[in-house]
mmCIF file of C-alpha atoms in Angstrom:
data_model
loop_
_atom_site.group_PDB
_atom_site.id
_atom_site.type_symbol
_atom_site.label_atom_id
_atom_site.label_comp_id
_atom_site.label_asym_id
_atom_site.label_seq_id
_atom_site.Cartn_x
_atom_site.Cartn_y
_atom_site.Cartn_z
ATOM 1 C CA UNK A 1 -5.387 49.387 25.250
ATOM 2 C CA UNK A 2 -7.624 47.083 22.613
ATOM 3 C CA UNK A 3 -6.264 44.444 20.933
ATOM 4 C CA UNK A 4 -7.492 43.388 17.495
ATOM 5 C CA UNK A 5 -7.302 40.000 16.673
ATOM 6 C CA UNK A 6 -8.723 37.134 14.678
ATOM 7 C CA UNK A 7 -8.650 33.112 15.418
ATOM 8 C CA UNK A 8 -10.426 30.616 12.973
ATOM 9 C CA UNK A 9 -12.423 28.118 15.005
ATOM 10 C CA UNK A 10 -13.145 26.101 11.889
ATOM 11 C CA UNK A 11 -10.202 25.856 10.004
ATOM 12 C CA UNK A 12 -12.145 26.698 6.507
ATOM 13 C CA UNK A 13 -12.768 30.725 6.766
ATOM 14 C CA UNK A 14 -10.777 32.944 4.077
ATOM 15 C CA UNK A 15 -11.955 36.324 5.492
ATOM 16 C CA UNK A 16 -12.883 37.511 8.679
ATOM 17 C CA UNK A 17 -13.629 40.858 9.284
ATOM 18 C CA UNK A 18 -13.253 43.333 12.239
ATOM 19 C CA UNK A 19 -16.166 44.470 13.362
ATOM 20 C CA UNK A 20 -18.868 42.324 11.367
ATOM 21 C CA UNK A 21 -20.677 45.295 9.983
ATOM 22 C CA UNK A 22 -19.372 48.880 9.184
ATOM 23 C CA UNK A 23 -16.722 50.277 11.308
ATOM 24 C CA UNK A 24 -15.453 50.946 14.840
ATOM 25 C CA UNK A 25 -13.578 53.594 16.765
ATOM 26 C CA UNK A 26 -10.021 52.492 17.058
ATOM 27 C CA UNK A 27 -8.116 54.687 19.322
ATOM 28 C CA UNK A 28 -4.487 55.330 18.643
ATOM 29 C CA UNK A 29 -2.011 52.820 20.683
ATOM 30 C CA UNK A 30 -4.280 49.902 20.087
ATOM 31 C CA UNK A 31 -2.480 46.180 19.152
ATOM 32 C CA UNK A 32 -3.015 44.761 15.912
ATOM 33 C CA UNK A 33 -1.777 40.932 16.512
ATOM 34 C CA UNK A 34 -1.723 39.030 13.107
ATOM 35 C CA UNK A 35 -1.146 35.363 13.032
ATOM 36 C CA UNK A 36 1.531 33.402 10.922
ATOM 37 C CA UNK A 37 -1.009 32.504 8.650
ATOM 38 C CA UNK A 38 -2.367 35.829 7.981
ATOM 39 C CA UNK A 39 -2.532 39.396 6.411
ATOM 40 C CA UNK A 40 -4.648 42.046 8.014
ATOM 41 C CA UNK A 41 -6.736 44.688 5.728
ATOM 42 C CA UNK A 42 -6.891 47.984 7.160
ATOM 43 C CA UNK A 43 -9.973 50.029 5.541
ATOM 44 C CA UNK A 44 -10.901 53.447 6.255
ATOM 45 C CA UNK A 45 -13.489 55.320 4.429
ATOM 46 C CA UNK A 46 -14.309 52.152 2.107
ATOM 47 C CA UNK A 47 -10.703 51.999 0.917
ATOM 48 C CA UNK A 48 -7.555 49.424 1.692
ATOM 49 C CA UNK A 49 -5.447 51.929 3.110
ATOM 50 C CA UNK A 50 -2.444 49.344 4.355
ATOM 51 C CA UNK A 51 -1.629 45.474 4.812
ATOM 52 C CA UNK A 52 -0.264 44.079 7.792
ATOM 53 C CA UNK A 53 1.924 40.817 7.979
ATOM 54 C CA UNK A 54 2.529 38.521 10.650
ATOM 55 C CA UNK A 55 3.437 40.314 14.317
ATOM 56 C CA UNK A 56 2.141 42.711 16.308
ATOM 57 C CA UNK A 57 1.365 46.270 15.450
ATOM 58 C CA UNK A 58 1.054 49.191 17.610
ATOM 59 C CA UNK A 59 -1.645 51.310 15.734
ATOM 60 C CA UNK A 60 -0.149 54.620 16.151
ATOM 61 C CA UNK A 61 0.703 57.531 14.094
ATOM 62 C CA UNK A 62 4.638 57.013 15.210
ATOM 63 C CA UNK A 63 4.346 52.893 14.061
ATOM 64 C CA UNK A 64 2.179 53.817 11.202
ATOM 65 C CA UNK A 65 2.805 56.724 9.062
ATOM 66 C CA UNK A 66 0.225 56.157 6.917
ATOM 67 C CA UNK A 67 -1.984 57.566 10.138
ATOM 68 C CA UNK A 68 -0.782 60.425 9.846
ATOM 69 C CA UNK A 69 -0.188 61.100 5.998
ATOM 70 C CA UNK A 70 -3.750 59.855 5.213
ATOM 71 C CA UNK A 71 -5.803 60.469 8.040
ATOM 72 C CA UNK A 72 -4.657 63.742 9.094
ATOM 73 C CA UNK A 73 -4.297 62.649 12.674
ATOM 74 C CA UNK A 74 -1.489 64.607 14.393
ATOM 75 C CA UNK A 75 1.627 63.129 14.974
ATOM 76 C CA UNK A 76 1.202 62.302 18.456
ATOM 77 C CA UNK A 77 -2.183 62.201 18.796
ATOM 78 C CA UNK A 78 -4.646 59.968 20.784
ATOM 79 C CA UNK A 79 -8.266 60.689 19.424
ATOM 80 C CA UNK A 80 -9.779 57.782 18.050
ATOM 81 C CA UNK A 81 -10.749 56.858 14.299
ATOM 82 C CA UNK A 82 -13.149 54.802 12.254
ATOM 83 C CA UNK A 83 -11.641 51.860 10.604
ATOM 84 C CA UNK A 84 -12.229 48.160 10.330
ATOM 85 C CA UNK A 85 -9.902 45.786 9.963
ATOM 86 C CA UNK A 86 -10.295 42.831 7.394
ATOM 87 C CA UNK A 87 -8.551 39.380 8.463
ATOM 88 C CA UNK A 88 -6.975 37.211 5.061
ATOM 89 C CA UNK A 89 -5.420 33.491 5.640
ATOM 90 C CA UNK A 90 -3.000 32.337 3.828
ATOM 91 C CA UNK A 91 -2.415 29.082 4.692
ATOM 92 C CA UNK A 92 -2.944 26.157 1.891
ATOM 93 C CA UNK A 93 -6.554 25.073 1.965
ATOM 94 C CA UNK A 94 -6.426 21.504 0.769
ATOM 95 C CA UNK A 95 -8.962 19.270 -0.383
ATOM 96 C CA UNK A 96 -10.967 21.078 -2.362
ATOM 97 C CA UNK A 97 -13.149 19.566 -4.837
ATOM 98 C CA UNK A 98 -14.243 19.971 -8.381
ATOM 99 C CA UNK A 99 -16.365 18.034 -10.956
ATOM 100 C CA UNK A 100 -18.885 18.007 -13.453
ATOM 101 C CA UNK A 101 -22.830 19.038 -12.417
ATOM 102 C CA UNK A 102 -23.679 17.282 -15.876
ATOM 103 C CA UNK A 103 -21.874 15.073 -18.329
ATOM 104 C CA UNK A 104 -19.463 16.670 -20.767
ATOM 105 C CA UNK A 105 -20.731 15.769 -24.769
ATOM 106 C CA UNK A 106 -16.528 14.459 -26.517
ATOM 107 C CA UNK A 107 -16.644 13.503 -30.108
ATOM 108 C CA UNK A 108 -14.568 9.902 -29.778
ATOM 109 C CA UNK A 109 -12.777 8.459 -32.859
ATOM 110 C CA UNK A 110 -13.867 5.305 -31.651
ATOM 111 C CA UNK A 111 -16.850 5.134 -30.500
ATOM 112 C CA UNK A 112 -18.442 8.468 -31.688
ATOM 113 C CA UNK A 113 -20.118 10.991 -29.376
ATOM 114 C CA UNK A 114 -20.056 9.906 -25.586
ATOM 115 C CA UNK A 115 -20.764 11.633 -22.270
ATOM 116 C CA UNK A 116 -17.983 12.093 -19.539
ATOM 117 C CA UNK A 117 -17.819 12.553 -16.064
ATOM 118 C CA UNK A 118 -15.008 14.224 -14.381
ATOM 119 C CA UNK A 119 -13.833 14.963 -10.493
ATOM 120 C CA UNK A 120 -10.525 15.551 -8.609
ATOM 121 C CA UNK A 121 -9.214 17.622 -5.606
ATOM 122 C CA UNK A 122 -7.048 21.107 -5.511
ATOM 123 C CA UNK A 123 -5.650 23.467 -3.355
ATOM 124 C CA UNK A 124 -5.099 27.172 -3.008
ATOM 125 C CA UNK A 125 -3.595 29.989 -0.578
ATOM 126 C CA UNK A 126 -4.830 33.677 -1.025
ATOM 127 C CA UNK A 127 -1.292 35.198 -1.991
ATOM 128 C CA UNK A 128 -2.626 38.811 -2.673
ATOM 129 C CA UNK A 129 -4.641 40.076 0.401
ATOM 130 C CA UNK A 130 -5.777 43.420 -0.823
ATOM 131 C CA UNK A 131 -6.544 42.141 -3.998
ATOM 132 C CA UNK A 132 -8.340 39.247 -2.740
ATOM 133 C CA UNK A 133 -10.813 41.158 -0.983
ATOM 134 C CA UNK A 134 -11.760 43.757 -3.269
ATOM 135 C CA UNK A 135 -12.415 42.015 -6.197
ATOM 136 C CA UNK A 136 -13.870 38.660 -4.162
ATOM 137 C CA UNK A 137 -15.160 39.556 -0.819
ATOM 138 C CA UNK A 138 -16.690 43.166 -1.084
ATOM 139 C CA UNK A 139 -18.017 43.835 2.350
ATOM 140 C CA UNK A 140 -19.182 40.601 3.466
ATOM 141 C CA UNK A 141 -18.130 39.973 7.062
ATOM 142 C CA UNK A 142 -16.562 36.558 6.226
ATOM 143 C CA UNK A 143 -15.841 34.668 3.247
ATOM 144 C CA UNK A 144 -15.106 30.643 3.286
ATOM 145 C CA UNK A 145 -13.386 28.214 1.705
ATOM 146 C CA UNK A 146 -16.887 27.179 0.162
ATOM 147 C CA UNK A 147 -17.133 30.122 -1.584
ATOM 148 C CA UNK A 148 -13.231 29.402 -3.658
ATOM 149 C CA UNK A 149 -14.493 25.704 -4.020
ATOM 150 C CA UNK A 150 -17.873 26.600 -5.861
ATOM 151 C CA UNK A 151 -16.664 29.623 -8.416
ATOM 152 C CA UNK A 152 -13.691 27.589 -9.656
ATOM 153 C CA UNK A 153 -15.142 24.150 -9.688
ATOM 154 C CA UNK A 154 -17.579 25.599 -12.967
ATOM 155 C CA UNK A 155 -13.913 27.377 -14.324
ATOM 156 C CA UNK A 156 -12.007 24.359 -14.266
ATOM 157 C CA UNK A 157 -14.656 21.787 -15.680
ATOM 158 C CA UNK A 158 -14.632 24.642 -18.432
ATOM 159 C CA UNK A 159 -10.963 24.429 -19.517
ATOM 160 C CA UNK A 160 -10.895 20.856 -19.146
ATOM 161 C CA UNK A 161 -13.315 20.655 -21.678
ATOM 162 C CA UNK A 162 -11.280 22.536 -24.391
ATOM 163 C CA UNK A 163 -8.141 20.332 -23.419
ATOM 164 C CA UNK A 164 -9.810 16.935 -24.115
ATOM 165 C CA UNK A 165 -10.915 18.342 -27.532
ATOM 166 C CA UNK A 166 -7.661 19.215 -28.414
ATOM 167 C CA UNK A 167 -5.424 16.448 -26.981
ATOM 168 C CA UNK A 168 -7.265 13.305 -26.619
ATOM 169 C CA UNK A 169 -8.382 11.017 -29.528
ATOM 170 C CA UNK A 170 -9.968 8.663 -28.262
ATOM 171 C CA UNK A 171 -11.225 7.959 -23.996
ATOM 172 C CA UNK A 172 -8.798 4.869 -24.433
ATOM 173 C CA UNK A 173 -5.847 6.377 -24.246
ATOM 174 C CA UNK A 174 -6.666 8.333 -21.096
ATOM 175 C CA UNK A 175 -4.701 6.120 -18.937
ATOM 176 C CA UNK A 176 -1.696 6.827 -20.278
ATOM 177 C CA UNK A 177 -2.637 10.839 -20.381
ATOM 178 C CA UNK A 178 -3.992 11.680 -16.580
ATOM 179 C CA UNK A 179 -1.037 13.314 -15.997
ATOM 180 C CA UNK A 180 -0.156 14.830 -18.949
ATOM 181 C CA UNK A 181 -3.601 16.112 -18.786
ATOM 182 C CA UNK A 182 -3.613 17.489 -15.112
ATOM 183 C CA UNK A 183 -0.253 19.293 -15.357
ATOM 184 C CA UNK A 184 -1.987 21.546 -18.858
ATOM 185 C CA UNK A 185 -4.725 21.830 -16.803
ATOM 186 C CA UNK A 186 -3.222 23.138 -14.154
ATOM 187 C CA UNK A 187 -1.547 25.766 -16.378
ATOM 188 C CA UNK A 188 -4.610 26.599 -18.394
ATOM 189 C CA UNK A 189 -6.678 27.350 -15.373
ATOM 190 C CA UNK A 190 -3.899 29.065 -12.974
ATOM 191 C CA UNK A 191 -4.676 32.662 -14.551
ATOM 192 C CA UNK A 192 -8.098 32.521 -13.697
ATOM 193 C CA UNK A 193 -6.879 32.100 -10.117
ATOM 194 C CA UNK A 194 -4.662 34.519 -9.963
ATOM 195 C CA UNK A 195 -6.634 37.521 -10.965
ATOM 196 C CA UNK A 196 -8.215 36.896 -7.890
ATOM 197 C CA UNK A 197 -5.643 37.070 -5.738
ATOM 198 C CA UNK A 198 -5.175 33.271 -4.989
ATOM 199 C CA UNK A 199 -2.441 30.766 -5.777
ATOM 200 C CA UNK A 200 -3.803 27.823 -7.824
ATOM 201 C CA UNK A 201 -1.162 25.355 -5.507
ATOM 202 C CA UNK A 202 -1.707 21.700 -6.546
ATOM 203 C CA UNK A 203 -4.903 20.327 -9.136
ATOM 204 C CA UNK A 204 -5.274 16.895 -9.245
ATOM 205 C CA UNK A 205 -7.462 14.633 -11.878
ATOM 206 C CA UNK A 206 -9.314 12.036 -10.328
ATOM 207 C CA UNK A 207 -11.316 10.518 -13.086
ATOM 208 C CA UNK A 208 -12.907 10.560 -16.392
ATOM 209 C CA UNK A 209 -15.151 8.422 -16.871
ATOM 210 C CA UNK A 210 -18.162 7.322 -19.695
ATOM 211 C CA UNK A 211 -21.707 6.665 -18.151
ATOM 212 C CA UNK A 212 -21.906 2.933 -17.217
ATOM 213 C CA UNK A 213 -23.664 1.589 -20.227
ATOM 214 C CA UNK A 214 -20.654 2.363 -22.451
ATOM 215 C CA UNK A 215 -18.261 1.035 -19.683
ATOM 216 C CA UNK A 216 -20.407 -2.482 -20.340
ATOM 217 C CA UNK A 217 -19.745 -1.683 -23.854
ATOM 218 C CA UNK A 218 -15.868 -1.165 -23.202
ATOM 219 C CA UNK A 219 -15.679 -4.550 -21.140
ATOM 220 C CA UNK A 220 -17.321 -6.392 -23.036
ATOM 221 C CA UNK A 221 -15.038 -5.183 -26.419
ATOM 222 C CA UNK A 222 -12.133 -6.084 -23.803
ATOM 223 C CA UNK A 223 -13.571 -9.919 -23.762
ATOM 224 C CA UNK A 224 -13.786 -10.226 -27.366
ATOM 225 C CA UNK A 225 -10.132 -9.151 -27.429
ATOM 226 C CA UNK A 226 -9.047 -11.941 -25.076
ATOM 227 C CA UNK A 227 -10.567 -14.502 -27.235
ATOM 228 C CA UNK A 228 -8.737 -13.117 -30.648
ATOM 229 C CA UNK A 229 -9.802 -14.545 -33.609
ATOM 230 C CA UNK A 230 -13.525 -15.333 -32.938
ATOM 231 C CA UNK A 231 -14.008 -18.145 -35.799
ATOM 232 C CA UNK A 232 -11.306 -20.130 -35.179
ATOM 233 C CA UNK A 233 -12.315 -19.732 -31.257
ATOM 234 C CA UNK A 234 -15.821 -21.589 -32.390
ATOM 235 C CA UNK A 235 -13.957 -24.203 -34.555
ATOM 236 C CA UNK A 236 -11.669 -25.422 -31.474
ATOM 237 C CA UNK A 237 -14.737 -25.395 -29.073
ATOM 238 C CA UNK A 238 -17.420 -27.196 -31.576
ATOM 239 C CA UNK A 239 -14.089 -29.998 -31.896
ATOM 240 C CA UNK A 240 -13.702 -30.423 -28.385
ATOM 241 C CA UNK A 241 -17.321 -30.823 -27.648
ATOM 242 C CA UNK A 242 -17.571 -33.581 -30.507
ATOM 243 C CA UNK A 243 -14.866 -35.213 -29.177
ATOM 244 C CA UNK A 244 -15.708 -35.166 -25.514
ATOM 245 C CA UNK A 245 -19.846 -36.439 -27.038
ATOM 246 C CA UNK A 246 -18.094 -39.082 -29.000
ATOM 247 C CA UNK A 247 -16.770 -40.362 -25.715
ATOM 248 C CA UNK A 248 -20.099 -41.226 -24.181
ATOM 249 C CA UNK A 249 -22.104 -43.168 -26.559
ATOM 250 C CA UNK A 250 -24.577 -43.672 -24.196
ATOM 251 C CA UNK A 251 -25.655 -40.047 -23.763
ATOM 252 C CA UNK A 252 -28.099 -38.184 -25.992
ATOM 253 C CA UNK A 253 -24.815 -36.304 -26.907
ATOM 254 C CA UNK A 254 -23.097 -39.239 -27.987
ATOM 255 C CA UNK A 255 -26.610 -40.201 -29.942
ATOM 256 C CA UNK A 256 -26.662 -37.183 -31.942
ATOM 257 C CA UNK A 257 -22.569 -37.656 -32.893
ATOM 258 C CA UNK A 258 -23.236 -41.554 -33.829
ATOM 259 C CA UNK A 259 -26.158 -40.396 -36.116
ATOM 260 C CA UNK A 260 -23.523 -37.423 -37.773
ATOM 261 C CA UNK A 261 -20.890 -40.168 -38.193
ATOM 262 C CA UNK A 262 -23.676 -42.155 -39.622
ATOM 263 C CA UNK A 263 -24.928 -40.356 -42.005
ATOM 264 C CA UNK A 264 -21.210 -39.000 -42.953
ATOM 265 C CA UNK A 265 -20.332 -42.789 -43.821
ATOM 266 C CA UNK A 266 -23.787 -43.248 -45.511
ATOM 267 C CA UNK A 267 -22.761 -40.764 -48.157
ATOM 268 C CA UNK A 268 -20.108 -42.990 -49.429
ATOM 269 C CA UNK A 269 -21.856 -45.925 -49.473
ATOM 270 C CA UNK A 270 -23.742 -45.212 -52.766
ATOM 271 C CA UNK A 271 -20.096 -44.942 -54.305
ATOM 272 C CA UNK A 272 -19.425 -48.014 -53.232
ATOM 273 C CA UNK A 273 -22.113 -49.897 -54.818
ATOM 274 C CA UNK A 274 -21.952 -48.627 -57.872
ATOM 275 C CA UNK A 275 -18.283 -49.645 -58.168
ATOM 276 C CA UNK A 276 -18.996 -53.598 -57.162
ATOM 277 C CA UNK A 277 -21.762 -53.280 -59.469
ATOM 278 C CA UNK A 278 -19.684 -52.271 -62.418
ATOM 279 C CA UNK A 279 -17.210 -54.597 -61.616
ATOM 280 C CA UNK A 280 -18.985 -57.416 -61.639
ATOM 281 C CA UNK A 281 -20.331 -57.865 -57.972
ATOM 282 C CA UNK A 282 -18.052 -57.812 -55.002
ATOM 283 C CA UNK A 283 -17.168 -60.447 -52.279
ATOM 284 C CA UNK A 284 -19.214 -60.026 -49.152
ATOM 285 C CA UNK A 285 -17.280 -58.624 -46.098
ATOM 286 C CA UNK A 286 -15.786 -60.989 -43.942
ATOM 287 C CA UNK A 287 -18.317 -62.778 -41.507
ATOM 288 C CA UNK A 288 -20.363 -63.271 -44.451
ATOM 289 C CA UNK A 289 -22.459 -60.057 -44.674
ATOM 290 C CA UNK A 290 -22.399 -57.899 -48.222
ATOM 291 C CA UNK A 291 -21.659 -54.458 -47.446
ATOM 292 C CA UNK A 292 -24.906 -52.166 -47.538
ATOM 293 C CA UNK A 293 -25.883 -50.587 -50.718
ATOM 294 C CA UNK A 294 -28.358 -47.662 -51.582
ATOM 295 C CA UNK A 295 -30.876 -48.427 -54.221
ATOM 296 C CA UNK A 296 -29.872 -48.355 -57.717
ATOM 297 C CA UNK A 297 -31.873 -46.987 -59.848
ATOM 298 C CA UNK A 298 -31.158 -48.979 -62.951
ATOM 299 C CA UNK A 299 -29.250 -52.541 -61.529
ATOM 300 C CA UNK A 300 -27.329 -54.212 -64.219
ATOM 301 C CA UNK A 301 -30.141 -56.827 -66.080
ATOM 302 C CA UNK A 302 -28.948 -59.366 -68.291
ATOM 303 C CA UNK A 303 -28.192 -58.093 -72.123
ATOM 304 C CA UNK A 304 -29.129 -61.216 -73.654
ATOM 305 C CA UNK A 305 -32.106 -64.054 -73.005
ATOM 306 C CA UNK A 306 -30.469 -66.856 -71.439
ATOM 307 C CA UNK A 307 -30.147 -69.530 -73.655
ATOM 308 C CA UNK A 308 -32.214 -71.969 -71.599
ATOM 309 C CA UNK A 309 -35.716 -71.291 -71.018
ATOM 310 C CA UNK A 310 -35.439 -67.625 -72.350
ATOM 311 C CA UNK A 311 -35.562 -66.014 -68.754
ATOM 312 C CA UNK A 312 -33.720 -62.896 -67.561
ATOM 313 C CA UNK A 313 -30.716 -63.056 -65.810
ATOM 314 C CA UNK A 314 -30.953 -62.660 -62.164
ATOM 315 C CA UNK A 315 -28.848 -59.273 -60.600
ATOM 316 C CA UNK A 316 -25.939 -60.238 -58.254
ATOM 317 C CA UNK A 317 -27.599 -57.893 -55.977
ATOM 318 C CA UNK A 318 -31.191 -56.374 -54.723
ATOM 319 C CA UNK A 319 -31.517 -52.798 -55.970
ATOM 320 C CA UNK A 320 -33.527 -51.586 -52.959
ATOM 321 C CA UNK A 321 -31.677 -52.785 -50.109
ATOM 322 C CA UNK A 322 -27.917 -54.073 -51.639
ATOM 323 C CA UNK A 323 -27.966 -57.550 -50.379
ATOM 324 C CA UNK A 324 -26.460 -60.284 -52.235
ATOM 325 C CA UNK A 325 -28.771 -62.130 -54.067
ATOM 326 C CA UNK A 326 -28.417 -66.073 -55.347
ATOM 327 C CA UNK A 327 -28.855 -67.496 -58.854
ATOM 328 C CA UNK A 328 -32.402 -67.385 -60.259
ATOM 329 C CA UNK A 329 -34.008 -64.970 -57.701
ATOM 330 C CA UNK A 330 -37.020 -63.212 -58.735
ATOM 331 C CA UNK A 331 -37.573 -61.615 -55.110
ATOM 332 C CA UNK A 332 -35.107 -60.255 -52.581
ATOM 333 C CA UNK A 333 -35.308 -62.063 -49.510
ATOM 334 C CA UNK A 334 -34.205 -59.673 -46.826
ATOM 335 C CA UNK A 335 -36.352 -56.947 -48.059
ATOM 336 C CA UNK A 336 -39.400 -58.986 -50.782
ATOM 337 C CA UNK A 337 -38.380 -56.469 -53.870
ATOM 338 C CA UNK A 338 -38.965 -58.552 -57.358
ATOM 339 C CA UNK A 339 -35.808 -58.268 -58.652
ATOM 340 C CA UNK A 340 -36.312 -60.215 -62.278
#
């Protein structure tokens, strides 16, 4: 008695065939032992005459009528026949991957036309045995998951394509959307599986992601964001500095912040001046300095000769450097300007 059988050593094959090549001479009252996990083909002449689940089968015409009906073997009989028998799994195959060769071109509202990268995992049983075969496997004497993994990788990078045009605005919302986007996936691309024969089990979406200059773009439009309003950001920063440079006068820091204060202050001095000057001079400061005065272009001069000796009044103060000058000066003597 022969026993037909199939056991997968590697865990990944789809399709094993009995024999390899062609056919063989199966004689009536031979065992046809078909795992859990599996549907058996049985060909003759080139076409799926019968499918086999899980058990054992006694290949005769009393078992299996279609022996007799289709092969014209009497009921009974014992002479052998030509047949092969093709071996179908149907257990889950998990971790399958898909992802794009090349970057997919998505119009962004955002940020215009980018490039995307996408990958995830799915899984798939062969639900259809018969169907399977013919339309997948042909003749080949075994078929692997490999084979499921590179056909539908190209389909579903296809449809995921037309479902980012038509539901996503913008690559920052996909966080919010993987799901949403894996579950119409899913859907879009399950027909394409099963006219095949296969069961489109669980899809999963990994990532989608822009090429890595426009991530540096994305991070660094995240930093900006942190900061808020940029201007006022400066301001505070530029005040703090100041005031931690006005804290060490003896720094080149604190230099440069005297000198600003400096020449802040020296702006109103000119004011100042002219406002002693039109009032009639102005008390020096107390410890007996005048307060400095820019030069005055046109210091108060006597209206009138003096009555004694005809000579022109003397200015209460030098018009080049401000300092208080006494009674009947013709020169300034902190800086030697004629005055009168």
């Amino acid at each position: 008695m022969d026993v037909i059988q199939y056991h997968d050593p590697t865990g990944q094959t789809l399709v094993s065939r009995w024999p390899p090549d062609g056919t063989s001479a199966i004689r009536l009252g031979s065992q046809l032992i078909v795992e859990e996990s599996q549907q058996a083909v049985f060909f003759r002449d080139g076409k799926a005459l019968d499918t086999f689940g899980p058990g054992r089968h006694t290949l005769a015409t009393e078992n299996v009528p279609v022996l007799a009906s289709l092969l014209a073997i009497p009921f009974g009989g014992t002479s052998p026949f030509q047949a092969a028998v093709v071996f179908v799994s149907t257990k889950t195959f998990l971790d399958l991957k898909w992802g794009t060769k090349e970057p997919v071109v998505y119009r962004d509202k955002e940020i215009a036309m980018v490039r995307l990268r996408a990958f995830g995992k799915f899984a798939v049983r062969v639900t259809n045995a018969q169907l399977f075969v013919n339309t997948v496997v042909g003749t080949r004497g075994a078929y692997t998951s490999d084979g499921v993994e590179s056909y539908f990788r190209d389909v579903i990078v296809a449809r995921l394509t037309d479902l980012l045009g038509e539901n996503l605005q913008t690559i920052f919302d996909l966080p919010k959307v993987y799901d949403e986007l894996a579950i119409g996936l899913k859907a879009r691309v399950s027909d394409d599986f099963a006219k095949y024969g296969i069961d489109l089990v669980d899809l999963f979406l990994g990532a989608i992601t822009p090429p890595d200059e426009v991530q540096k773009m994305i991070d660094e439009r995240s930093g900006m964001g942190v900061l808020g309003d940029l201007n006022s950001y400066l301001k505070f920063k530029t005040a703090r500095a100041i005031g931690d440079a006005a804290q060490q006068p003896g720094g080149e820091a604190g230099t440069g912040v005297g000198l600003g204060a400096g020449l802040g202050v020296g702006m109103l001095i000119p004011q100042m001046l002219r406002e002693s000057m039109q009032g009639g001079g102005a008390a020096p400061a107390p410890g007996g300095s005048a307060p400095p005065a820019p030069p005055a272009a046109a210091a108060p001069v006597a209206a009138a000769t003096a009555a004694e000796g005809g000579a022109a009044a003397t200015p209460a103060f030098c018009f080049n450097c401000g300092t208080k000058l006494p009674p009947g000066s013709r020169f300034c003597g902190s800086c030697g300007t004629k005055v009168a």
